[in-house]
mmCIF file of C-alpha atoms and ligand atoms in Angstrom:
data_model
loop_
_atom_site.group_PDB
_atom_site.id
_atom_site.type_symbol
_atom_site.label_atom_id
_atom_site.label_comp_id
_atom_site.label_asym_id
_atom_site.label_seq_id
_atom_site.Cartn_x
_atom_site.Cartn_y
_atom_site.Cartn_z
ATOM 1 C CA MET A 1 0.000 0.000 0.000
ATOM 2 C CA GLY A 2 2.402 2.764 1.041
ATOM 3 C CA ALA A 3 5.563 1.280 -0.458
ATOM 4 C CA MET A 4 7.650 3.678 -2.523
ATOM 5 C CA SER A 5 8.533 0.959 -4.978
ATOM 6 C CA VAL A 6 5.011 0.628 -6.300
ATOM 7 C CA ARG A 7 4.687 4.328 -7.033
ATOM 8 C CA PRO A 8 5.171 5.382 -10.629
ATOM 9 C CA ASP A 9 8.126 7.711 -11.317
ATOM 10 C CA THR A 10 7.331 11.332 -10.592
ATOM 11 C CA ASP A 11 8.335 14.258 -12.722
ATOM 12 C CA ALA A 12 9.064 16.126 -9.506
ATOM 13 C CA ALA A 13 12.207 17.722 -10.861
ATOM 14 C CA ALA A 14 10.371 19.187 -13.823
ATOM 15 C CA GLN A 15 7.615 20.481 -11.594
ATOM 16 C CA GLN A 16 10.055 22.083 -9.206
ATOM 17 C CA ALA A 17 11.873 23.736 -12.067
ATOM 18 C CA ALA A 18 8.536 25.239 -13.102
ATOM 19 C CA GLY A 19 8.231 26.691 -9.586
ATOM 20 C CA LYS A 20 5.385 24.390 -8.616
ATOM 21 C CA ALA A 21 5.405 22.251 -5.508
ATOM 22 C CA PRO A 22 5.581 18.574 -6.436
ATOM 23 C CA HIS A 23 2.338 16.619 -6.428
ATOM 24 C CA ARG A 24 1.839 14.299 -3.473
ATOM 25 C CA ALA A 25 -0.276 11.188 -3.025
ATOM 26 C CA GLY A 26 -0.596 8.635 -0.288
ATOM 27 C CA PHE A 27 -2.553 6.986 2.459
ATOM 28 C CA ALA A 28 -3.834 8.366 5.748
ATOM 29 C CA CYS A 29 -5.839 6.237 8.128
ATOM 30 C CA PHE A 30 -8.258 7.288 10.827
ATOM 31 C CA VAL A 31 -8.105 5.224 14.000
ATOM 32 C CA GLY A 32 -9.872 5.552 17.310
ATOM 33 C CA ARG A 33 -12.419 3.981 19.576
ATOM 34 C CA PRO A 34 -15.765 2.877 18.144
ATOM 35 C CA ASN A 35 -18.132 5.826 17.645
ATOM 36 C CA ALA A 36 -15.319 8.428 17.636
ATOM 37 C CA GLY A 37 -16.559 9.866 14.332
ATOM 38 C CA LYS A 38 -14.004 8.357 11.925
ATOM 39 C CA SER A 39 -16.432 7.435 9.151
ATOM 40 C CA THR A 40 -18.345 10.710 9.375
ATOM 41 C CA LEU A 41 -15.041 12.570 9.043
ATOM 42 C CA THR A 42 -13.991 10.422 6.077
ATOM 43 C CA ASN A 43 -17.260 11.229 4.298
ATOM 44 C CA ALA A 44 -16.919 14.944 5.081
ATOM 45 C CA LEU A 45 -13.419 15.071 3.596
ATOM 46 C CA VAL A 46 -14.415 13.111 0.485
ATOM 47 C CA GLY A 47 -17.559 15.220 0.128
ATOM 48 C CA GLN A 48 -19.732 12.157 -0.406
ATOM 49 C CA LYS A 49 -20.898 9.197 1.632
ATOM 50 C CA VAL A 50 -18.401 6.389 1.105
ATOM 51 C CA ALA A 51 -18.651 4.841 4.576
ATOM 52 C CA ILE A 52 -21.821 4.219 6.563
ATOM 53 C CA THR A 53 -22.182 5.800 10.003
ATOM 54 C CA SER A 54 -24.409 5.294 13.024
ATOM 55 C CA ASN A 55 -24.598 6.132 16.686
ATOM 56 C CA ARG A 56 -24.001 2.452 17.478
ATOM 57 C CA PRO A 57 -20.419 1.422 18.232
ATOM 58 C CA GLN A 58 -18.599 -0.851 15.756
ATOM 59 C CA THR A 59 -20.483 0.311 12.720
ATOM 60 C CA THR A 60 -17.501 -0.002 10.383
ATOM 61 C CA ARG A 61 -16.429 -3.604 9.818
ATOM 62 C CA HIS A 62 -13.820 -3.339 7.091
ATOM 63 C CA THR A 63 -11.426 -0.700 5.848
ATOM 64 C CA VAL A 64 -13.065 1.729 3.483
ATOM 65 C CA ARG A 65 -10.996 3.932 1.214
ATOM 66 C CA GLY A 66 -12.234 7.432 0.466
ATOM 67 C CA ILE A 67 -10.321 9.469 -2.097
ATOM 68 C CA VAL A 68 -9.847 13.234 -1.950
ATOM 69 C CA HIS A 69 -8.678 14.860 -5.190
ATOM 70 C CA ARG A 70 -6.866 18.181 -4.847
ATOM 71 C CA ASP A 71 -4.625 20.160 -7.194
ATOM 72 C CA ASP A 72 -1.562 19.612 -5.041
ATOM 73 C CA ALA A 73 -2.271 16.131 -3.682
ATOM 74 C CA GLN A 74 -4.400 13.033 -3.686
ATOM 75 C CA LEU A 75 -5.364 11.907 -0.190
ATOM 76 C CA ILE A 76 -6.455 8.322 0.154
ATOM 77 C CA LEU A 77 -8.254 8.103 3.478
ATOM 78 C CA VAL A 78 -8.486 4.684 5.027
ATOM 79 C CA ASP A 79 -11.390 4.522 7.458
ATOM 80 C CA THR A 80 -10.931 1.630 9.869
ATOM 81 C CA PRO A 81 -13.191 -0.154 12.349
ATOM 82 C CA GLY A 82 -13.052 1.232 15.879
ATOM 83 C CA LEU A 83 -10.400 -0.454 18.002
ATOM 84 C CA HIS A 84 -11.932 -2.091 21.058
ATOM 85 C CA LYS A 85 -11.580 -4.939 23.487
ATOM 86 C CA PRO A 86 -12.701 -7.919 21.400
ATOM 87 C CA ARG A 87 -15.470 -10.110 22.773
ATOM 88 C CA THR A 88 -16.024 -12.217 19.680
ATOM 89 C CA LEU A 89 -14.028 -13.659 16.820
ATOM 90 C CA LEU A 90 -15.441 -10.884 14.643
ATOM 91 C CA GLY A 91 -14.049 -8.346 17.124
ATOM 92 C CA GLU A 92 -10.600 -9.924 16.930
ATOM 93 C CA ARG A 93 -10.696 -9.908 13.136
ATOM 94 C CA LEU A 94 -11.649 -6.220 13.119
ATOM 95 C CA ASN A 95 -8.770 -5.310 15.411
ATOM 96 C CA ASP A 96 -6.352 -7.250 13.192
ATOM 97 C CA VAL A 97 -7.550 -5.269 10.190
ATOM 98 C CA VAL A 98 -6.860 -2.004 12.002
ATOM 99 C CA ARG A 99 -3.325 -2.971 13.052
ATOM 100 C CA THR A 100 -2.408 -4.178 9.583
ATOM 101 C CA THR A 101 -3.646 -0.893 8.146
ATOM 102 C CA TRP A 102 -1.649 1.464 10.320
ATOM 103 C CA ALA A 103 1.548 -0.344 9.505
ATOM 104 C CA GLU A 104 0.961 0.432 5.827
ATOM 105 C CA VAL A 105 -0.076 4.084 5.733
ATOM 106 C CA ASP A 106 1.889 7.332 5.376
ATOM 107 C CA VAL A 107 -0.017 9.263 8.051
ATOM 108 C CA ILE A 108 -2.086 8.171 11.041
ATOM 109 C CA GLY A 109 -4.972 10.303 12.310
ATOM 110 C CA PHE A 110 -5.974 9.443 15.856
ATOM 111 C CA CYS A 111 -9.596 10.461 16.452
ATOM 112 C CA LEU A 112 -10.757 11.486 19.920
ATOM 113 C CA PRO A 113 -14.277 12.832 20.521
ATOM 114 C CA ALA A 114 -14.304 16.252 22.206
ATOM 115 C CA ASP A 115 -17.247 15.362 24.409
ATOM 116 C CA GLN A 116 -15.733 12.316 26.091
ATOM 117 C CA LYS A 117 -12.956 12.084 28.616
ATOM 118 C CA LEU A 118 -9.751 10.604 27.291
ATOM 119 C CA GLY A 119 -10.063 7.097 28.698
ATOM 120 C CA PRO A 120 -8.170 3.798 28.992
ATOM 121 C CA GLY A 121 -9.393 2.752 25.529
ATOM 122 C CA ASP A 122 -7.790 5.836 23.974
ATOM 123 C CA LYS A 123 -4.561 5.449 25.945
ATOM 124 C CA TYR A 124 -4.310 1.847 24.846
ATOM 125 C CA ILE A 125 -4.568 2.857 21.186
ATOM 126 C CA VAL A 126 -2.130 5.765 21.426
ATOM 127 C CA LYS A 127 0.361 3.559 23.232
ATOM 128 C CA GLU A 128 0.344 1.175 20.295
ATOM 129 C CA LEU A 129 0.635 4.074 17.862
ATOM 130 C CA ALA A 130 3.682 5.347 19.756
ATOM 131 C CA GLY A 131 5.418 2.140 18.725
ATOM 132 C CA ILE A 132 5.070 2.996 15.034
ATOM 133 C CA LYS A 133 7.948 5.422 15.059
ATOM 134 C CA LYS A 134 8.376 6.326 11.421
ATOM 135 C CA THR A 135 4.799 7.379 10.681
ATOM 136 C CA PRO A 136 3.678 10.944 11.451
ATOM 137 C CA LYS A 137 0.658 11.020 13.759
ATOM 138 C CA ILE A 138 -2.029 13.695 13.863
ATOM 139 C CA ALA A 139 -4.362 14.002 16.839
ATOM 140 C CA ILE A 140 -7.862 14.904 15.677
ATOM 141 C CA ILE A 141 -10.371 16.102 18.253
ATOM 142 C CA THR A 142 -13.743 15.272 16.670
ATOM 143 C CA LYS A 143 -17.300 16.497 17.352
ATOM 144 C CA THR A 144 -16.178 19.934 18.571
ATOM 145 C CA ASP A 145 -19.718 21.227 18.014
ATOM 146 C CA LEU A 146 -20.757 19.303 21.138
ATOM 147 C CA VAL A 147 -18.530 21.178 23.616
ATOM 148 C CA ASP A 148 -17.672 24.709 24.722
ATOM 149 C CA SER A 149 -14.250 26.260 24.244
ATOM 150 C CA LYS A 150 -13.146 25.449 27.793
ATOM 151 C CA GLN A 151 -13.868 21.745 27.397
ATOM 152 C CA LEU A 152 -12.166 21.778 24.016
ATOM 153 C CA ALA A 153 -9.044 23.410 25.445
ATOM 154 C CA GLU A 154 -8.879 20.730 28.143
ATOM 155 C CA GLN A 155 -9.153 17.969 25.566
ATOM 156 C CA LEU A 156 -6.408 19.511 23.430
ATOM 157 C CA LEU A 157 -4.172 19.663 26.475
ATOM 158 C CA ALA A 158 -4.997 16.095 27.496
ATOM 159 C CA VAL A 159 -4.088 14.633 24.127
ATOM 160 C CA SER A 160 -0.911 16.675 23.881
ATOM 161 C CA ARG A 161 0.144 15.456 27.361
ATOM 162 C CA LEU A 162 -0.593 11.865 26.412
ATOM 163 C CA GLY A 163 1.847 12.178 23.507
ATOM 164 C CA GLU A 164 4.520 13.559 25.855
ATOM 165 C CA GLU A 165 3.911 10.776 28.382
ATOM 166 C CA LEU A 166 4.452 8.187 25.695
ATOM 167 C CA GLY A 167 7.560 9.911 24.390
ATOM 168 C CA PHE A 168 6.485 11.249 21.014
ATOM 169 C CA GLU A 169 5.195 14.451 19.532
ATOM 170 C CA TRP A 170 2.025 14.756 17.472
ATOM 171 C CA ALA A 171 2.814 16.154 14.019
ATOM 172 C CA GLU A 172 -0.358 18.225 14.450
ATOM 173 C CA ILE A 173 -3.255 18.514 16.885
ATOM 174 C CA ILE A 174 -6.443 19.734 15.264
ATOM 175 C CA PRO A 175 -10.059 20.144 16.433
ATOM 176 C CA VAL A 176 -12.751 19.464 13.818
ATOM 177 C CA SER A 177 -16.487 19.079 13.482
ATOM 178 C CA ALA A 178 -17.516 16.904 10.546
ATOM 179 C CA VAL A 179 -21.188 17.676 11.133
ATOM 180 C CA LYS A 180 -20.688 21.470 11.109
ATOM 181 C CA ASP A 181 -17.877 21.258 8.531
ATOM 182 C CA THR A 182 -15.500 23.139 10.821
ATOM 183 C CA GLN A 183 -11.780 22.805 9.982
ATOM 184 C CA VAL A 184 -12.372 19.736 7.798
ATOM 185 C CA GLY A 185 -10.634 21.422 4.853
ATOM 186 C CA LEU A 186 -7.790 22.471 7.117
ATOM 187 C CA LEU A 187 -7.288 18.841 8.162
ATOM 188 C CA GLY A 188 -6.814 17.995 4.482
ATOM 189 C CA ASP A 189 -4.280 20.844 4.223
ATOM 190 C CA LEU A 190 -2.322 19.376 7.147
ATOM 191 C CA ILE A 191 -2.321 15.812 5.823
ATOM 192 C CA ALA A 192 -1.276 16.666 2.255
ATOM 193 C CA PRO A 193 2.320 17.828 2.968
ATOM 194 C CA LEU A 194 2.938 14.668 5.029
ATOM 195 C CA LEU A 195 2.346 12.422 2.005
ATOM 196 C CA PRO A 196 5.163 11.289 -0.292
ATOM 197 C CA GLU A 197 5.783 12.901 -3.656
ATOM 198 C CA SER A 198 3.808 10.922 -6.188
ATOM 199 C CA PRO A 199 1.421 11.341 -9.076
ATOM 200 C CA PRO A 200 -2.232 10.498 -8.315
ATOM 201 C CA LEU A 201 -2.747 6.811 -7.483
ATOM 202 C CA TYR A 202 -6.443 6.709 -8.411
ATOM 203 C CA PRO A 203 -8.152 8.031 -11.554
ATOM 204 C CA GLU A 204 -9.725 11.487 -11.366
ATOM 205 C CA GLY A 205 -13.268 11.246 -10.060
ATOM 206 C CA ASP A 206 -12.956 7.936 -8.197
ATOM 207 C CA LEU A 207 -14.197 8.579 -4.663
ATOM 208 C CA THR A 208 -13.768 5.059 -3.311
ATOM 209 C CA ASP A 209 -12.619 1.611 -4.390
ATOM 210 C CA GLU A 210 -15.498 -0.163 -2.671
ATOM 211 C CA PRO A 211 -17.301 -2.556 -5.009
ATOM 212 C CA GLU A 212 -20.902 -1.478 -5.708
ATOM 213 C CA MET A 213 -22.325 -4.661 -4.194
ATOM 214 C CA VAL A 214 -20.503 -3.987 -0.931
ATOM 215 C CA MET A 215 -21.676 -0.366 -0.821
ATOM 216 C CA VAL A 216 -25.256 -1.455 -1.435
ATOM 217 C CA ALA A 217 -25.050 -4.033 1.376
ATOM 218 C CA GLU A 218 -23.610 -1.375 3.682
ATOM 219 C CA LEU A 219 -26.405 1.096 2.912
ATOM 220 C CA ILE A 220 -28.948 -1.586 3.813
ATOM 221 C CA ARG A 221 -27.078 -2.341 7.046
ATOM 222 C CA GLU A 222 -26.968 1.370 7.898
ATOM 223 C CA ALA A 223 -30.762 1.594 7.576
ATOM 224 C CA ALA A 224 -31.190 -1.617 9.575
ATOM 225 C CA LEU A 225 -29.012 -0.248 12.407
ATOM 226 C CA GLU A 226 -31.283 2.704 12.969
ATOM 227 C CA GLY A 227 -33.353 2.295 16.101
ATOM 228 C CA VAL A 228 -32.075 -1.128 17.164
ATOM 229 C CA ARG A 229 -30.429 -1.496 20.551
ATOM 230 C CA ASP A 230 -28.261 -3.604 22.826
ATOM 231 C CA GLU A 231 -26.713 -6.616 21.128
ATOM 232 C CA LEU A 232 -28.760 -6.435 17.962
ATOM 233 C CA PRO A 233 -26.616 -3.918 16.014
ATOM 234 C CA HIS A 234 -23.666 -6.298 16.343
ATOM 235 C CA SER A 235 -25.759 -9.234 15.170
ATOM 236 C CA ILE A 236 -26.788 -7.712 11.847
ATOM 237 C CA ALA A 237 -24.904 -8.548 8.653
ATOM 238 C CA VAL A 238 -26.068 -7.893 5.095
ATOM 239 C CA VAL A 239 -25.081 -9.708 1.917
ATOM 240 C CA VAL A 240 -26.217 -8.692 -1.557
ATOM 241 C CA GLU A 241 -26.831 -11.909 -3.462
ATOM 242 C CA GLU A 242 -27.658 -10.509 -6.857
ATOM 243 C CA MET A 243 -27.980 -7.258 -8.800
ATOM 244 C CA LEU A 244 -29.573 -7.681 -12.230
ATOM 245 C CA PRO A 245 -31.271 -5.296 -14.672
ATOM 246 C CA ARG A 246 -34.937 -6.281 -15.019
ATOM 247 C CA GLU A 247 -35.510 -7.876 -18.406
ATOM 248 C CA GLY A 248 -37.940 -6.465 -20.917
ATOM 249 C CA ARG A 249 -37.822 -2.887 -19.616
ATOM 250 C CA PRO A 250 -37.774 -0.011 -22.120
ATOM 251 C CA ALA A 251 -34.319 1.617 -22.416
ATOM 252 C CA ASP A 252 -35.544 4.871 -20.871
ATOM 253 C CA LYS A 253 -37.182 3.079 -17.922
ATOM 254 C CA PRO A 254 -34.619 0.667 -16.534
ATOM 255 C CA LEU A 255 -35.078 -1.120 -13.223
ATOM 256 C CA LEU A 256 -32.382 -2.852 -11.232
ATOM 257 C CA ASP A 257 -33.438 -5.881 -9.200
ATOM 258 C CA ILE A 258 -31.416 -6.241 -6.008
ATOM 259 C CA HIS A 259 -31.736 -9.330 -3.822
ATOM 260 C CA ALA A 260 -30.187 -9.097 -0.391
ATOM 261 C CA ASN A 261 -30.193 -11.119 2.807
ATOM 262 C CA VAL A 262 -30.211 -9.520 6.222
ATOM 263 C CA TYR A 263 -28.573 -11.954 8.648
ATOM 264 C CA ILE A 264 -29.135 -12.077 12.364
ATOM 265 C CA GLU A 265 -27.763 -14.477 14.951
ATOM 266 C CA ARG A 266 -30.803 -15.920 16.690
ATOM 267 C CA PRO A 267 -34.376 -16.756 15.673
ATOM 268 C CA SER A 268 -35.606 -14.524 18.534
ATOM 269 C CA GLN A 269 -34.120 -11.472 16.775
ATOM 270 C CA LYS A 270 -36.159 -12.031 13.651
ATOM 271 C CA GLY A 271 -39.326 -10.446 15.002
ATOM 272 C CA ILE A 272 -37.532 -7.241 15.985
ATOM 273 C CA ILE A 273 -35.929 -6.791 12.583
ATOM 274 C CA ILE A 274 -39.114 -7.522 10.683
ATOM 275 C CA GLY A 275 -41.376 -5.562 13.036
ATOM 276 C CA PRO A 276 -45.142 -5.699 13.466
ATOM 277 C CA LYS A 277 -46.715 -6.731 10.145
ATOM 278 C CA GLY A 278 -43.309 -6.393 8.507
ATOM 279 C CA LYS A 279 -43.300 -2.635 8.986
ATOM 280 C CA ARG A 280 -39.729 -2.277 10.210
ATOM 281 C CA LEU A 281 -38.201 -4.282 7.403
ATOM 282 C CA LYS A 282 -40.301 -2.332 4.925
ATOM 283 C CA ASP A 283 -38.961 0.944 6.354
ATOM 284 C CA VAL A 284 -35.409 -0.356 6.100
ATOM 285 C CA GLY A 285 -36.074 -1.204 2.453
ATOM 286 C CA THR A 286 -37.606 2.167 1.631
ATOM 287 C CA LYS A 287 -34.890 4.151 3.362
ATOM 288 C CA SER A 288 -31.930 2.241 1.957
ATOM 289 C CA ARG A 289 -33.451 2.084 -1.529
ATOM 290 C CA LYS A 290 -33.358 5.889 -1.742
ATOM 291 C CA HIS A 291 -29.651 5.916 -0.901
ATOM 292 C CA ILE A 292 -28.940 3.025 -3.277
ATOM 293 C CA GLU A 293 -30.752 4.739 -6.142
ATOM 294 C CA ALA A 294 -28.766 7.921 -5.498
ATOM 295 C CA LEU A 295 -25.531 5.914 -5.473
ATOM 296 C CA LEU A 296 -26.214 3.906 -8.628
ATOM 297 C CA GLY A 297 -28.241 6.514 -10.494
ATOM 298 C CA THR A 298 -30.972 4.073 -11.478
ATOM 299 C CA PRO A 299 -34.389 3.027 -10.115
ATOM 300 C CA VAL A 300 -34.137 -0.055 -7.945
ATOM 301 C CA PHE A 301 -36.434 -2.859 -6.847
ATOM 302 C CA LEU A 302 -35.103 -4.052 -3.519
ATOM 303 C CA ASP A 303 -35.951 -7.542 -2.293
ATOM 304 C CA LEU A 304 -34.936 -8.087 1.345
ATOM 305 C CA HIS A 305 -34.992 -11.368 3.243
ATOM 306 C CA VAL A 306 -34.177 -11.964 6.887
ATOM 307 C CA LYS A 307 -32.169 -15.093 7.678
ATOM 308 C CA VAL A 308 -30.616 -16.599 10.765
ATOM 309 C CA ALA A 309 -26.885 -17.383 10.692
ATOM 310 C CA LYS A 310 -26.503 -18.884 14.130
ATOM 311 C CA ASP A 311 -23.879 -17.094 16.267
ATOM 312 C CA TRP A 312 -22.045 -15.937 13.144
ATOM 313 C CA GLN A 313 -19.823 -13.485 15.053
ATOM 314 C CA ARG A 314 -18.114 -16.396 16.796
ATOM 315 C CA ASP A 315 -18.143 -18.985 14.043
ATOM 316 C CA PRO A 316 -15.142 -19.023 11.666
ATOM 317 C CA LYS A 317 -17.110 -20.753 8.916
ATOM 318 C CA GLN A 318 -19.995 -18.311 9.055
ATOM 319 C CA LEU A 319 -17.586 -15.381 9.216
ATOM 320 C CA ARG A 320 -15.928 -16.550 6.027
ATOM 321 C CA LYS A 321 -19.293 -16.854 4.316
ATOM 322 C CA LEU A 322 -20.165 -13.314 5.332
ATOM 323 C CA GLY A 323 -16.869 -11.998 3.994
ATOM 324 C CA PHE A 324 -14.695 -11.570 7.116
HETATM 325 N N1 LIG B 1 -22.346 16.254 16.844
HETATM 326 C C1 LIG B 1 -21.515 15.536 16.063
HETATM 327 N N2 LIG B 1 -21.705 14.218 15.922
HETATM 328 C C2 LIG B 1 -20.849 13.531 15.126
HETATM 329 C C3 LIG B 1 -19.752 14.153 14.470
HETATM 330 N N3 LIG B 1 -19.085 13.206 13.792
HETATM 331 C C4 LIG B 1 -19.737 12.043 14.010
HETATM 332 N N4 LIG B 1 -20.804 12.231 14.815
HETATM 333 C C5 LIG B 1 -21.775 11.215 15.261
HETATM 334 O O1 LIG B 1 -21.108 10.217 16.017
HETATM 335 C C6 LIG B 1 -21.667 8.916 15.757
HETATM 336 C C7 LIG B 1 -20.575 7.962 15.321
HETATM 337 O O2 LIG B 1 -20.055 8.376 14.072
HETATM 338 P P1 LIG B 1 -19.268 7.377 13.105
HETATM 339 O O3 LIG B 1 -18.655 8.241 12.057
HETATM 340 O O4 LIG B 1 -20.146 6.264 12.670
HETATM 341 O O5 LIG B 1 -18.155 6.835 14.112
HETATM 342 P P2 LIG B 1 -16.977 5.778 13.814
HETATM 343 O O6 LIG B 1 -15.777 6.253 14.556
HETATM 344 O O7 LIG B 1 -16.823 5.564 12.365
HETATM 345 O O8 LIG B 1 -17.559 4.469 14.520
HETATM 346 P P3 LIG B 1 -17.173 2.895 14.252
HETATM 347 O O9 LIG B 1 -17.291 2.640 12.783
HETATM 348 O O10 LIG B 1 -18.207 2.170 15.028
HETATM 349 O O11 LIG B 1 -15.799 2.697 14.791
HETATM 350 C C8 LIG B 1 -22.743 9.135 14.692
HETATM 351 O O12 LIG B 1 -23.997 9.192 15.325
HETATM 352 C C9 LIG B 1 -22.363 10.470 14.075
HETATM 353 O O13 LIG B 1 -23.472 11.149 13.554
HETATM 354 C C10 LIG B 1 -19.580 15.573 14.650
HETATM 355 O O14 LIG B 1 -18.688 16.228 14.099
HETATM 356 N N5 LIG B 1 -20.481 16.202 15.464
HETATM 357 MG MG1 LIG B 2 -16.971 3.882 11.254
#
């Protein structure tokens, strides 16, 4: 991923001779506890939804790349699952994904919500980051719209002290609000100069490298997460089985048939997901269909089925089937 050897030759010398700063391109990952605001920040920087978000912890389950195209640089943001104490095999897999990612990127952005005290979970993460000596680390205080300036100042101080305690210096410390779009552009300005000189690594206009089927499944999961509580958010997985243009439609009135399964872990969860007279599942379908149609730019017929994959979070075979 971040290896110099795979980068095409730059014409940096020519650019410098012309008085222009060389173009940069590379990878920056956002790490932090679940719910810290990593995916929301990724979307805000990209300017479009590439990663789903929710107020439930552990929403992100795989790395999602969001690409920011600028004149001077191409930022490839790698949004990772929140790092947490694993309680299931899925949890362990997610943590592995995060650790592999930060070993491969050019910049690490540690995300800490402004409205929550810097806790053991954060210290644990930063301690591990301190061990990755060569990679510049930016501390990002997220959700600044939720606190007053005094609280924000305390958080800035706390994170700066934590760096000192662990014997390293943050390359930058920056407060942002993704929801209010405060300092999001500035964060991009701070990341860009930390990337290696390189021509763009992705074609102009690509905002993510997520396959469409995965994005569609994620949009359905995002809608399904809304309003469910306790263990249920963790139990939901979505797989798109098929996406096919409906046959026999006139060229100016296409329809895309999408068949997807919503998996849960226990038969007892089925009723909650489906809701009285199927109302909840219908709402999930309606809501996600709007987002899917916007993403794909075509009318969609969405066919959702609820299935039980018993204890899939703990079962290696089931995990493989669900793509983990
Ligand atoms: N007020 C406010 N809320 C935010 C902001 N950024 C994120 N949130 C909310 O915080 C919650 C978590 O956001 P996510 O972006 O899903 O968090 P995450 O770090 O990706 O979480 P995981 O994927 O579970 O690790 C959501 O309800 C967001 O709407 C912000 O700038 N301000
Ligand atoms: Mg996320």
